[in-house]
């Protein structure tokens, strides 16, 4: 049995981590039997981050590399129906979501003070601590500062709120325009891009965070409907935490 080490379900989506939600969705789409574990010590993660999997006695990290491994080892390729041009488009959108759009979500959760007050309570619950705030707040504030530094080094953290809004909403609009009225991004069947978009877009539109970016995403009805469609098709057998 494969073990997926992930973060908890919350807000009606599989995980509060876009990458974790993406990978769990892909595993379900690929019909790969697995169990989930939300209690892993991050120190055991092979790349120092969640998600990672235990497969054939080895720990493997990074959601993208894990999917590539399963494609090779298990002979499962959800994108075999795509042309070379479609595979290129899929890869470009997936890279955009992972390397650019993602940081819009980080900004919303960690940079907007009113959202941070809510999100740190969620994170504290993940730690499983019943200690008073003075016991866990220093750790979470250090986490917050580390992510701020990562965003600055990546580049998104150097921009103003208005500039971040412009950058991220352009990503969302591009996804919406490409999806158009199709049930899935590449047509009638879900592919890897759908798993990725669901993990990342779901983490924009489902959490109760205030942001003009969230407001913009919620107006893109086809993206919201896509999220609901993925929920229904791949998680109808699971009670996702609200």
XYZ file of N, CA and C in Angstrom:
726
model
N 0.840 -1.196 0.000
C 0.000 0.000 0.000
C 0.874 1.245 0.000
N 0.575 2.159 -0.886
C 1.279 3.437 -0.970
C 0.733 4.366 0.109
N 1.613 5.070 0.787
C 1.192 6.061 1.778
C 1.487 7.454 1.251
N 0.464 8.290 1.236
C 0.606 9.689 0.858
C 0.648 10.525 2.128
N 1.751 11.188 2.355
C 1.891 12.085 3.500
C 1.458 13.476 3.049
N 0.417 13.978 3.675
C -0.248 15.175 3.181
C -0.693 16.047 4.340
N -1.372 17.133 4.020
C -1.953 18.003 5.030
C -3.464 17.770 5.060
N -4.136 18.184 6.129
C -5.549 17.812 6.293
C -6.477 18.451 5.275
N -7.616 17.790 5.105
C -8.720 18.371 4.353
C -9.314 19.531 5.160
N -9.688 20.577 4.445
C -10.305 21.741 5.091
C -11.070 22.507 4.024
N -12.095 23.238 4.442
C -12.851 24.118 3.535
C -13.505 23.369 2.368
N -13.718 22.072 2.528
C -14.354 21.321 1.462
C -13.442 20.925 0.328
N -12.131 20.997 0.537
C -11.155 20.536 -0.450
C -10.228 19.515 0.216
N -9.546 18.673 -0.563
C -8.785 17.566 0.029
C -7.651 17.993 0.950
N -7.063 19.161 0.696
C -5.903 19.584 1.471
C -5.771 21.092 1.426
N -5.240 21.673 2.498
C -4.978 23.110 2.512
C -3.720 23.451 1.731
N -3.016 22.436 1.270
C -1.838 22.622 0.419
C -2.218 22.329 -1.027
N -2.033 23.278 -1.943
C -2.351 23.013 -3.346
C -1.637 21.797 -3.912
N -0.354 21.649 -3.599
C 0.409 20.520 -4.139
C -0.107 19.195 -3.592
N -0.486 19.173 -2.315
C -1.043 17.955 -1.719
C -2.384 17.604 -2.355
N -3.244 18.618 -2.526
C -4.546 18.380 -3.145
C -4.378 17.880 -4.574
N -3.452 18.474 -5.296
C -3.161 18.048 -6.674
C -2.755 16.583 -6.717
N -1.832 16.177 -5.845
C -1.313 14.813 -5.899
C -2.372 13.801 -5.482
N -3.120 14.103 -4.433
C -4.165 13.164 -4.021
C -5.210 13.009 -5.117
N -5.549 14.106 -5.785
C -6.508 14.038 -6.882
C -5.964 13.188 -8.021
N -4.699 13.394 -8.361
C -4.097 12.620 -9.449
C -4.110 11.128 -9.115
N -3.787 10.773 -7.883
C -3.788 9.362 -7.481
C -5.179 8.755 -7.625
N -6.199 9.530 -7.275
C -7.572 9.043 -7.435
C -7.934 8.925 -8.915
N -7.533 9.889 -9.706
C -7.801 9.826 -11.144
C -7.126 8.610 -11.761
N -5.924 8.305 -11.288
C -5.158 7.176 -11.818
C -5.573 5.843 -11.212
N -6.494 5.899 -10.226
C -6.981 4.695 -9.545
C -5.837 3.906 -8.905
N -4.902 4.639 -8.314
C -3.789 4.003 -7.603
C -4.173 3.873 -6.133
N -4.297 2.656 -5.620
C -4.659 2.479 -4.208
C -3.618 3.132 -3.301
N -4.094 3.843 -2.297
C -3.186 4.515 -1.379
C -3.933 4.865 -0.095
N -3.183 5.128 0.927
C -3.750 5.663 2.158
C -3.072 6.992 2.453
N -3.749 7.832 3.210
C -3.192 9.140 3.543
C -2.783 9.182 5.007
N -1.764 9.971 5.275
C -1.255 10.164 6.632
C -0.998 11.650 6.822
N -1.684 12.254 7.801
C -1.522 13.689 8.052
C -0.698 13.955 9.312
N -0.011 12.918 9.788
C 0.733 13.065 11.051
C 2.243 13.049 10.854
N 2.704 13.079 9.614
C 4.138 12.941 9.355
C 4.936 14.115 9.913
N 6.109 13.808 10.405
C 7.060 14.832 10.826
C 7.763 15.352 9.577
N 7.709 16.661 9.358
C 8.289 17.244 8.152
C 9.786 16.938 8.052
N 10.404 16.664 9.184
C 11.835 16.347 9.177
C 12.124 15.054 8.428
N 11.108 14.194 8.285
C 11.311 12.936 7.570
C 11.088 13.081 6.070
N 10.570 14.223 5.630
C 10.289 14.434 4.210
C 11.594 14.494 3.421
N 11.705 13.747 2.328
C 12.968 13.699 1.587
C 13.408 15.035 1.005
N 12.481 15.914 0.734
C 12.837 17.243 0.226
C 12.454 18.350 1.209
N 12.156 17.954 2.436
C 11.855 18.928 3.474
C 10.516 19.609 3.326
N 9.577 18.970 2.600
C 8.262 19.573 2.414
C 7.233 18.496 2.122
N 5.982 18.873 2.313
C 4.833 18.037 2.021
C 4.314 18.454 0.634
N 3.814 17.498 -0.176
C 3.604 16.077 0.090
C 4.829 15.225 -0.237
N 4.793 14.003 0.295
C 5.721 12.973 -0.141
C 5.017 11.636 0.027
N 5.573 10.610 -0.588
C 4.947 9.290 -0.530
C 5.958 8.247 -0.091
N 5.433 7.181 0.490
C 6.225 5.976 0.714
C 5.803 4.966 -0.334
N 6.747 4.559 -1.156
C 6.468 3.667 -2.282
C 7.571 2.629 -2.385
N 7.197 1.367 -2.288
C 8.152 0.256 -2.356
C 9.289 0.447 -1.357
N 8.921 0.895 -0.161
C 9.893 1.028 0.924
C 10.746 2.275 0.873
N 10.495 3.161 -0.103
C 11.286 4.386 -0.222
C 10.392 5.611 -0.079
N 10.957 6.695 0.463
C 10.256 7.963 0.553
C 10.625 8.814 -0.661
N 9.619 9.349 -1.340
C 9.826 10.137 -2.547
C 9.098 11.464 -2.381
N 9.776 12.565 -2.690
C 9.190 13.885 -2.512
C 8.944 14.618 -3.818
N 8.172 15.710 -3.717
C 7.791 16.619 -4.800
C 6.666 16.018 -5.628
N 5.515 16.712 -5.620
C 4.320 16.167 -6.275
C 4.537 15.897 -7.760
N 5.232 16.794 -8.444
C 5.456 16.608 -9.888
C 6.332 15.390 -10.148
N 7.407 15.240 -9.380
C 8.307 14.106 -9.580
C 7.652 12.796 -9.150
N 6.780 12.857 -8.155
C 6.053 11.658 -7.736
C 5.146 11.173 -8.865
N 4.440 12.099 -9.495
C 3.576 11.729 -10.616
C 4.402 11.125 -11.746
N 5.536 11.720 -12.052
C 6.395 11.178 -13.111
C 6.868 9.770 -12.752
N 7.168 9.549 -11.465
C 7.602 8.221 -11.025
C 6.500 7.187 -11.232
N 5.274 7.532 -10.829
C 4.171 6.591 -10.985
C 3.868 6.323 -12.453
N 4.002 7.332 -13.291
C 3.798 7.122 -14.715
C 4.763 6.060 -15.239
N 6.016 6.140 -14.785
C 7.038 5.193 -15.242
C 6.876 3.828 -14.589
N 6.728 3.808 -13.266
C 6.718 2.542 -12.534
C 5.413 1.779 -12.682
N 4.295 2.504 -12.734
C 2.990 1.845 -12.784
C 2.392 1.828 -14.186
N 3.049 2.487 -15.139
C 2.556 2.489 -16.508
C 1.238 3.223 -16.665
N 1.043 4.273 -15.862
C -0.205 5.036 -15.904
C 0.092 6.407 -16.483
N -0.601 6.747 -17.548
C -0.355 8.030 -18.200
C -1.702 8.661 -18.548
N -2.163 9.541 -17.706
C -3.479 10.142 -17.885
C -3.551 11.052 -19.110
N -2.398 11.444 -19.638
C -2.366 12.396 -20.745
C -2.092 11.737 -22.091
N -2.253 10.423 -22.168
C -1.929 9.714 -23.420
C -2.846 10.118 -24.566
N -4.010 10.666 -24.239
C -4.960 11.061 -25.283
C -4.611 12.407 -25.914
N -3.625 13.099 -25.349
C -3.308 14.447 -25.815
C -2.302 14.421 -26.966
N -2.416 15.405 -27.829
C -1.418 15.589 -28.876
C -0.171 16.231 -28.257
N 0.914 16.285 -29.010
C 2.138 16.902 -28.501
C 1.905 18.382 -28.209
N 1.106 19.044 -29.025
C 0.788 20.457 -28.779
C -0.012 20.611 -27.497
N -0.992 19.741 -27.287
C -1.807 19.804 -26.069
C -0.977 19.503 -24.829
N -0.038 18.569 -24.945
C 0.833 18.274 -23.799
C 1.698 19.481 -23.458
N 2.132 20.203 -24.466
C 2.941 21.406 -24.229
C 2.119 22.480 -23.526
N 0.883 22.661 -23.965
C -0.003 23.640 -23.324
C -0.265 23.249 -21.878
N -0.523 21.971 -21.655
C -0.768 21.471 -20.306
C 0.428 21.746 -19.403
N 1.620 21.445 -19.897
C 2.827 21.665 -19.100
C 2.994 23.139 -18.763
N 2.753 24.009 -19.721
C 2.914 25.444 -19.491
C 1.945 25.945 -18.416
N 0.697 25.523 -18.472
C -0.275 25.933 -17.455
C 0.084 25.357 -16.084
N 0.536 24.110 -16.061
C 0.897 23.509 -14.773
C 2.093 24.221 -14.141
N 3.057 24.589 -14.969
C 4.205 25.351 -14.459
C 3.755 26.718 -13.948
N 2.852 27.359 -14.664
C 2.340 28.657 -14.236
C 1.688 28.551 -12.865
N 0.847 27.542 -12.682
C 0.151 27.370 -11.412
C 1.126 27.119 -10.273
N 2.110 26.279 -10.528
C 3.039 25.879 -9.471
C 4.059 26.966 -9.157
N 4.565 27.648 -10.164
C 5.682 28.565 -9.959
C 5.273 30.028 -9.870
N 4.030 30.350 -10.209
C 3.613 31.753 -10.180
C 2.301 31.941 -9.418
N 1.233 31.326 -9.910
C -0.080 31.506 -9.297
C -0.061 31.123 -7.825
N 0.658 30.083 -7.493
C 0.767 29.611 -6.108
C 1.099 30.739 -5.139
N 1.985 31.636 -5.548
C 2.442 32.684 -4.629
C 1.360 33.731 -4.369
N 0.362 33.787 -5.223
C -0.790 34.619 -4.917
C -1.524 34.088 -3.704
N -1.627 32.770 -3.610
C -2.251 32.148 -2.444
C -1.441 32.363 -1.183
N -0.116 32.281 -1.306
C 0.748 32.548 -0.150
C 0.552 33.984 0.313
N 0.500 34.910 -0.626
C 0.293 36.320 -0.282
C -1.021 36.502 0.482
N -2.089 35.892 -0.010
C -3.399 36.039 0.626
C -3.374 35.526 2.064
N -2.723 34.387 2.293
C -2.762 33.764 3.616
C -1.773 34.371 4.605
N -0.606 34.747 4.118
C 0.459 35.143 5.035
C 0.710 36.646 5.085
N 0.328 37.365 4.053
C 0.634 38.794 4.004
C -0.542 39.667 4.432
N -1.764 39.182 4.230
C -2.953 39.950 4.603
C -3.277 39.638 6.062
N -3.153 40.632 6.921
C -3.194 40.399 8.371
C -4.477 39.721 8.815
N -5.626 40.159 8.328
C -6.889 39.566 8.780
C -6.992 38.095 8.385
N -6.417 37.734 7.248
C -6.412 36.333 6.835
C -5.437 35.520 7.666
N -4.298 36.112 7.963
C -3.293 35.420 8.765
C -3.834 35.063 10.144
N -4.635 35.927 10.727
C -5.213 35.641 12.044
C -6.086 34.389 12.004
N -6.766 34.180 10.876
C -7.578 32.976 10.706
C -6.706 31.770 10.389
N -5.763 31.954 9.464
C -4.974 30.829 8.978
C -4.047 30.266 10.046
N -3.515 31.105 10.888
C -2.601 30.584 11.908
C -3.343 29.709 12.914
N -4.648 29.947 13.101
C -5.431 29.071 13.962
C -5.582 27.693 13.310
N -5.741 27.681 11.986
C -5.809 26.412 11.254
C -4.486 25.664 11.398
N -3.390 26.380 11.214
C -2.074 25.759 11.332
C -1.823 25.245 12.748
N -2.266 26.011 13.737
C -2.104 25.575 15.130
C -2.858 24.269 15.364
N -4.046 24.159 14.764
C -4.805 22.922 14.885
C -4.093 21.750 14.242
N -3.382 22.012 13.133
C -2.609 20.961 12.481
C -1.482 20.469 13.363
N -0.936 21.368 14.171
C 0.147 20.985 15.076
C -0.346 20.094 16.198
N -1.673 20.088 16.390
C -2.253 19.249 17.427
C -1.919 19.706 18.827
N -1.649 20.997 18.971
C -1.251 21.480 20.279
C -2.433 22.063 21.035
N -2.468 21.793 22.321
C -3.463 22.399 23.200
C -2.797 23.457 24.079
N -1.569 23.783 23.749
C -0.842 24.794 24.508
C -1.434 26.167 24.252
N -1.261 27.098 25.167
C -1.732 28.472 24.935
C -0.959 29.107 23.789
N -1.503 30.188 23.198
C -0.875 30.807 22.026
C 0.592 31.142 22.190
N 0.993 31.548 23.392
C 2.405 31.902 23.558
C 3.329 30.717 23.337
N 2.739 29.499 23.344
C 3.554 28.305 23.120
C 3.790 28.011 21.653
N 2.826 28.356 20.784
C 2.971 28.016 19.371
C 3.086 29.213 18.432
N 2.718 30.393 18.911
C 2.778 31.556 18.024
C 4.189 31.874 17.528
N 5.228 31.772 18.377
C 6.583 32.058 17.860
C 6.967 31.161 16.682
N 6.591 29.878 16.760
C 6.903 28.950 15.669
C 6.191 29.363 14.385
N 4.903 29.699 14.506
C 4.137 30.071 13.326
C 4.579 31.414 12.757
N 4.972 32.330 13.609
C 5.477 33.615 13.114
C 6.798 33.426 12.384
N 7.607 32.474 12.854
C 8.861 32.170 12.148
C 8.562 31.553 10.780
N 7.562 30.666 10.748
C 7.131 30.088 9.472
C 6.681 31.183 8.517
N 5.892 32.104 9.037
C 5.398 33.217 8.225
C 6.550 34.043 7.664
N 7.530 34.324 8.495
C 8.668 35.131 8.053
C 9.484 34.383 7.001
N 9.629 33.075 7.173
C 10.354 32.277 6.186
C 9.660 32.331 4.819
N 8.335 32.261 4.830
C 7.595 32.319 3.573
C 7.668 33.708 2.950
N 7.649 34.729 3.785
C 7.847 36.087 3.268
C 9.196 36.199 2.557
N 10.235 35.621 3.175
C 11.568 35.663 2.577
C 11.608 34.883 1.266
N 10.943 33.718 1.248
C 10.895 32.930 0.020
C 10.223 33.714 -1.111
N 9.133 34.389 -0.768
C 8.427 35.169 -1.785
C 9.264 36.327 -2.298
N 10.057 36.906 -1.414
C 10.916 38.019 -1.841
C 11.996 37.507 -2.791
N 12.598 36.378 -2.435
C 13.633 35.795 -3.291
C 13.026 35.359 -4.627
N 11.831 34.760 -4.584
C 11.166 34.325 -5.816
C 10.800 35.508 -6.708
N 10.484 36.647 -6.084
C 10.173 37.847 -6.847
C 8.792 38.414 -6.579
N 7.817 37.558 -6.282
C 6.457 38.044 -6.061
C 6.393 38.973 -4.853
N 7.194 38.682 -3.845
C 7.175 39.477 -2.625
C 7.752 40.873 -2.790
N 8.311 41.177 -3.931
C 8.861 42.518 -4.191
C 7.795 43.466 -4.762
N 6.618 42.907 -5.078
C 5.591 43.700 -5.744
C 4.609 44.298 -4.744
N 3.934 45.344 -5.159
C 2.867 45.940 -4.356
C 1.627 45.052 -4.424
N 0.673 45.318 -3.533
C -0.582 44.552 -3.546
C -1.269 44.667 -4.898
N -1.272 45.876 -5.465
C -1.925 46.092 -6.756
C -1.231 45.308 -7.867
N 0.082 45.247 -7.810
C 0.827 44.519 -8.839
C 0.599 43.014 -8.711
N 0.540 42.500 -7.489
C 0.263 41.075 -7.281
C -1.126 40.734 -7.804
N -2.074 41.605 -7.517
C -3.437 41.413 -8.032
C -3.417 41.328 -9.557
N -2.707 42.231 -10.196
C -2.634 42.247 -11.661
C -2.026 40.955 -12.194
N -0.964 40.487 -11.559
C -0.256 39.292 -12.029
C -1.112 38.042 -11.851
N -1.687 37.866 -10.659
C -2.401 36.631 -10.355
C -3.738 36.560 -11.077
N -4.442 37.681 -11.173
C -5.725 37.640 -11.878
C -5.533 37.386 -13.369
N -4.407 37.787 -13.907
C -4.116 37.466 -15.310
C -3.961 35.952 -15.483
N -3.312 35.298 -14.516
C -3.205 33.832 -14.538
C -4.590 33.193 -14.505
N -5.418 33.651 -13.581
C -6.750 33.079 -13.415
C -7.598 33.283 -14.671
N -7.485 34.468 -15.251
C -8.261 34.750 -16.454
C -7.799 33.866 -17.612
N -6.503 33.645 -17.712
C -5.984 32.785 -18.778
C -6.529 31.365 -18.633
N -6.574 30.865 -17.416
C -7.127 29.534 -17.174
C -8.606 29.483 -17.546
N -9.333 30.511 -17.127
C -10.759 30.566 -17.426
C -10.999 30.638 -18.932
N -10.230 31.446 -19.624
C -10.388 31.584 -21.074
C -10.092 30.263 -21.785
N -9.081 29.559 -21.312
C -8.719 28.303 -21.961
C -9.746 27.213 -21.662
N -10.235 27.180 -20.435
C -11.261 26.187 -20.083
C -12.534 26.425 -20.883
N -12.911 27.692 -21.013
C -14.117 28.082 -21.764
C -15.310 27.269 -21.273
N -16.026 26.608 -22.196
C -17.204 25.849 -21.786
C -16.958 24.343 -21.806
N -15.681 23.958 -21.818
C -15.346 22.534 -21.790
C -15.542 21.992 -20.365
N -15.875 20.717 -20.206
C -15.991 20.150 -18.855
C -14.639 20.050 -18.159
N -13.581 19.775 -18.943
C -12.232 19.684 -18.402
C -11.290 20.477 -19.310
N -10.117 20.775 -18.814
C -9.256 21.718 -19.524
C -8.861 21.260 -20.919
N -8.650 19.957 -21.083
C -8.211 19.482 -22.384
C -9.326 18.807 -23.170
N -10.568 18.949 -22.694
C -11.684 18.380 -23.436
C -12.672 17.651 -22.552
N -13.083 16.459 -22.989
C -14.127 15.714 -22.284
C -13.594 14.845 -21.156
N -12.274 14.621 -21.116
C -11.701 13.742 -20.103
C -10.721 14.537 -19.217
N -10.728 14.264 -17.915
C -9.779 14.941 -17.030
C -8.361 14.428 -17.244
N -7.408 15.334 -17.175
C -5.994 14.989 -17.325
C -5.213 15.587 -16.148
N -3.907 15.498 -16.232
C -3.059 16.003 -15.153
C -3.296 17.485 -14.894
N -3.574 18.247 -15.929
C -3.843 19.674 -15.747
C -5.071 19.896 -14.871
N -6.074 19.055 -14.991
C -7.270 19.202 -14.172
C -6.959 18.950 -12.697
N -6.144 17.943 -12.417
C -5.749 17.681 -11.028
C -4.989 18.868 -10.462
N -4.106 19.436 -11.272
C -3.293 20.571 -10.819
C -4.158 21.801 -10.599
N -4.992 22.123 -11.573
C -5.851 23.306 -11.448
C -6.794 23.179 -10.263
N -7.348 21.999 -10.059
C -8.246 21.777 -8.929
C -7.537 22.045 -7.608
N -6.319 21.531 -7.461
C -5.575 21.736 -6.222
C -5.258 23.192 -5.946
N -4.899 23.918 -6.985
C -4.477 25.312 -6.799
C -5.664 26.269 -6.788
N -6.588 26.133 -7.747
C -7.730 27.044 -7.802
C -8.675 26.800 -6.632
N -8.858 25.538 -6.263
C -9.688 25.235 -5.104
C -9.194 25.925 -3.852
N -7.884 26.069 -3.734
C -7.305 26.727 -2.563
C -7.389 28.247 -2.644
N -7.878 28.776 -3.749
C -8.229 30.194 -3.832
C -9.695 30.419 -3.475
N -10.576 29.609 -4.066
C -12.003 29.931 -4.009
C -12.732 29.316 -2.818
N -12.179 28.293 -2.175
C -12.890 27.632 -1.081
C -12.584 28.201 0.311
N -11.332 28.574 0.625
C -11.059 29.105 1.961
C -11.770 30.441 2.202
N -12.043 30.777 3.451
C -12.794 32.003 3.775
C -11.895 33.228 3.918
N -11.040 33.475 2.938
C -10.089 34.575 3.026
C -10.535 35.753 2.174
N -10.332 36.934 2.724
C -10.729 38.163 2.024
C -9.588 38.652 1.147
N -9.888 38.870 -0.128
C -8.890 39.385 -1.053
C -9.565 39.744 -2.365
N -9.144 40.826 -3.010
C -9.644 41.117 -4.361
C -9.346 39.991 -5.340
N -8.255 39.250 -5.095
C -7.930 38.114 -5.964
C -8.994 37.031 -5.834
N -9.398 36.756 -4.596
C -10.451 35.767 -4.366
C -11.756 36.235 -5.005
N -12.079 37.496 -4.844
C -13.302 38.045 -5.447
C -13.286 37.848 -6.960
N -12.125 38.065 -7.554
C -11.993 37.905 -9.005
C -12.196 36.442 -9.397
N -11.559 35.545 -8.639
C -11.671 34.117 -8.946
C -13.118 33.646 -8.846
N -13.839 34.124 -7.854
C -15.216 33.687 -7.645
C -16.145 34.147 -8.771
N -15.735 35.176 -9.501
C -16.539 35.649 -10.628
C -16.299 34.826 -11.902
N -15.259 34.007 -11.872
C -14.959 33.151 -13.025
C -15.739 31.847 -12.850
N -16.958 31.861 -13.310
C -17.891 30.782 -13.000
C -17.411 29.427 -13.505
N -16.762 29.411 -14.657
C -16.355 28.102 -15.180
C -15.254 27.474 -14.321
N -14.381 28.285 -13.716
C -13.373 27.727 -12.810
C -14.028 27.188 -11.545
N -15.007 27.905 -11.032
C -15.726 27.445 -9.834
C -16.489 26.152 -10.132
N -17.109 26.091 -11.301
C -17.835 24.889 -11.685
C -16.885 23.715 -11.901
N -15.710 23.994 -12.440
C -14.707 22.942 -12.620
C -14.302 22.365 -11.267
N -14.103 23.225 -10.294
C -13.741 22.775 -8.952
C -14.834 21.871 -8.383
N -16.077 22.282 -8.502
C -17.191 21.471 -8.009
C -17.276 20.144 -8.765
N -17.010 20.180 -10.062
C -17.065 18.968 -10.888
C -15.988 17.968 -10.440
N -14.797 18.467 -10.171
C -13.716 17.590 -9.705
C -14.036 17.025 -8.322
N -14.586 17.855 -7.467
C -15.009 17.381 -6.147
C -15.973 16.225 -6.280
N -16.982 16.419 -7.112
C -18.031 15.421 -7.265
C -17.501 14.141 -7.889
N -16.642 14.263 -8.887
C -16.185 13.081 -9.613
C -15.162 12.265 -8.849
N -14.305 12.933 -8.061
C -13.196 12.194 -7.452
C -13.202 12.161 -5.927
N -14.104 12.907 -5.296
C -14.136 12.899 -3.837
C -15.547 12.723 -3.281
N -16.468 12.233 -4.100
C -17.846 12.048 -3.632
C -17.939 10.983 -2.542
N -16.936 10.090 -2.480
C -16.932 9.030 -1.476
C -16.238 9.462 -0.188
N -15.808 10.712 -0.133
C -15.032 11.183 1.007
C -15.693 12.422 1.603
N -15.787 12.444 2.922
C -16.334 13.614 3.587
C -15.210 14.622 3.789
N -15.163 15.638 2.931
C -14.134 16.648 3.023
C -14.501 17.636 4.125
N -13.532 17.961 4.972
C -13.802 18.836 6.110
C -14.191 20.227 5.630
N -15.154 20.838 6.313
C -15.628 22.143 5.920
C -14.925 23.265 6.639
